[in-house]
Amino acid sequence: MGLASDVELYDEFPQDYLSFVKRQHRWIRGDWQIAGWIMPRVPRPDGGRMRNPLSLFNRGKIFDNLRRSLIPASSVLLLSASWLISWEAGMIAHNAGLCEPAF
């Protein structure tokens, strides 16, 4: 065990769209790989199951990351479905989608 008190991390915004998409994909893939840790029982190193050592707050943060990863796909799905229902529904969903980043 050691102490590293003078370490500074810099996380800059990616330089281009492709770098942004690759980073986003890595983060989302990692969130889904630990999705099982929101359950009350988690795997032990020996293959068994044990009580989850994460607090309810930490499990909620994992769940929130999973929820946020589904927003882009669900937005496209709902927008497409609204356009298939009717022109008016499509316009309402389109305008609501334009206002979504404000919230």
Short mmCIF file of C-alpha atoms in Angstrom, two decimals:
data_model
loop_
_atom_site.label_atom_id
_atom_site.label_comp_id
_atom_site.label_asym_id
_atom_site.label_seq_id
_atom_site.Cartn_x
_atom_site.Cartn_y
_atom_site.Cartn_z
CA MET A 1 0.00 0.00 0.00
CA GLY A 2 1.32 3.45 -0.85
CA LEU A 3 0.33 7.08 -1.09
CA ALA A 4 0.56 9.05 -4.31
CA SER A 5 -0.43 12.60 -3.45
CA ASP A 6 1.25 14.45 -6.31
CA VAL A 7 -0.42 12.64 -9.26
CA GLU A 8 -2.38 14.78 -11.70
CA LEU A 9 -4.66 13.31 -14.35
CA TYR A 10 -5.72 15.20 -17.43
CA ASP A 11 -8.76 14.11 -19.40
CA GLU A 12 -9.19 16.32 -22.42
CA PHE A 13 -12.05 16.27 -24.86
CA PRO A 14 -11.16 14.11 -27.89
CA GLN A 15 -9.71 15.93 -30.88
CA ASP A 16 -12.12 14.50 -33.46
CA TYR A 17 -15.44 12.70 -33.73
CA LEU A 18 -13.91 9.25 -34.28
CA SER A 19 -11.85 9.54 -31.08
CA PHE A 20 -14.95 10.66 -29.20
CA VAL A 21 -16.99 7.70 -30.48
CA LYS A 22 -14.24 5.21 -29.60
CA ARG A 23 -13.94 6.60 -26.07
CA GLN A 24 -17.71 6.60 -25.62
CA HIS A 25 -17.87 2.99 -26.83
CA ARG A 26 -15.16 1.91 -24.37
CA TRP A 27 -16.91 3.59 -21.45
CA ILE A 28 -20.34 2.19 -22.31
CA ARG A 29 -18.92 -1.30 -22.89
CA GLY A 30 -17.25 -1.13 -19.48
CA ASP A 31 -20.49 -0.03 -17.83
CA TRP A 32 -22.35 -3.00 -19.32
CA GLN A 33 -19.57 -5.40 -18.30
CA ILE A 34 -20.10 -4.49 -14.64
CA ALA A 35 -23.91 -4.47 -14.89
CA GLY A 36 -24.11 -7.59 -12.73
CA TRP A 37 -22.76 -5.60 -9.79
CA ILE A 38 -26.10 -3.84 -9.27
CA MET A 39 -27.52 -7.15 -7.99
CA PRO A 40 -27.49 -8.10 -4.28
CA ARG A 41 -25.19 -11.11 -4.88
CA VAL A 42 -22.03 -10.95 -6.99
CA PRO A 43 -19.44 -13.52 -8.14
CA ARG A 44 -16.54 -14.44 -5.89
CA PRO A 45 -13.05 -15.12 -7.27
CA ASP A 46 -13.50 -18.85 -6.60
CA GLY A 47 -16.69 -18.99 -8.70
CA GLY A 48 -19.26 -18.83 -5.90
CA ARG A 49 -21.54 -15.96 -4.97
CA MET A 50 -21.24 -13.47 -2.13
CA ARG A 51 -23.10 -10.48 -0.77
CA ASN A 52 -22.43 -7.36 -2.84
CA PRO A 53 -19.88 -5.16 -1.01
CA LEU A 54 -20.96 -2.04 -2.94
CA SER A 55 -23.25 0.42 -1.21
CA LEU A 56 -26.72 1.09 -2.57
CA PHE A 57 -25.49 4.52 -3.67
CA ASN A 58 -22.65 3.01 -5.74
CA ARG A 59 -25.01 0.46 -7.31
CA GLY A 60 -27.32 3.36 -8.16
CA LYS A 61 -24.45 5.10 -9.97
CA ILE A 62 -23.86 1.97 -12.07
CA PHE A 63 -27.58 1.78 -12.86
CA ASP A 64 -27.60 5.46 -13.86
CA ASN A 65 -24.69 4.91 -16.26
CA LEU A 66 -26.60 2.02 -17.86
CA ARG A 67 -29.71 4.19 -18.14
CA ARG A 68 -27.76 7.02 -19.76
CA SER A 69 -26.16 4.61 -22.25
CA LEU A 70 -29.62 3.65 -23.51
CA ILE A 71 -30.86 7.21 -24.08
CA PRO A 72 -29.44 7.76 -27.63
CA ALA A 73 -30.79 4.46 -29.00
CA SER A 74 -34.18 4.87 -27.32
CA SER A 75 -34.44 8.46 -28.59
CA VAL A 76 -33.89 7.35 -32.19
CA LEU A 77 -36.33 4.45 -31.75
CA LEU A 78 -39.07 6.65 -30.27
CA LEU A 79 -38.54 9.39 -32.85
CA SER A 80 -38.75 6.86 -35.68
CA ALA A 81 -41.88 5.29 -34.20
CA SER A 82 -43.55 8.68 -33.81
CA TRP A 83 -42.93 9.52 -37.48
CA LEU A 84 -44.47 6.17 -38.44
CA ILE A 85 -47.57 6.88 -36.35
CA SER A 86 -48.41 10.23 -37.91
CA TRP A 87 -46.93 13.43 -39.24
CA GLU A 88 -48.21 15.41 -36.23
CA ALA A 89 -46.74 12.95 -33.73
CA GLY A 90 -43.46 13.09 -35.62
CA MET A 91 -43.35 16.87 -35.46
CA ILE A 92 -44.15 16.88 -31.74
CA ALA A 93 -41.44 14.29 -31.03
CA HIS A 94 -38.97 16.16 -33.24
CA ASN A 95 -39.58 19.45 -31.43
CA ALA A 96 -39.39 17.72 -28.04
CA GLY A 97 -36.10 16.15 -29.10
CA LEU A 98 -34.71 19.56 -30.01
CA CYS A 99 -35.58 20.80 -26.52
CA GLU A 100 -34.16 17.70 -24.79
CA PRO A 101 -30.57 18.99 -24.34
CA ALA A 102 -31.95 21.95 -22.37
CA PHE A 103 -33.06 19.58 -19.61
#
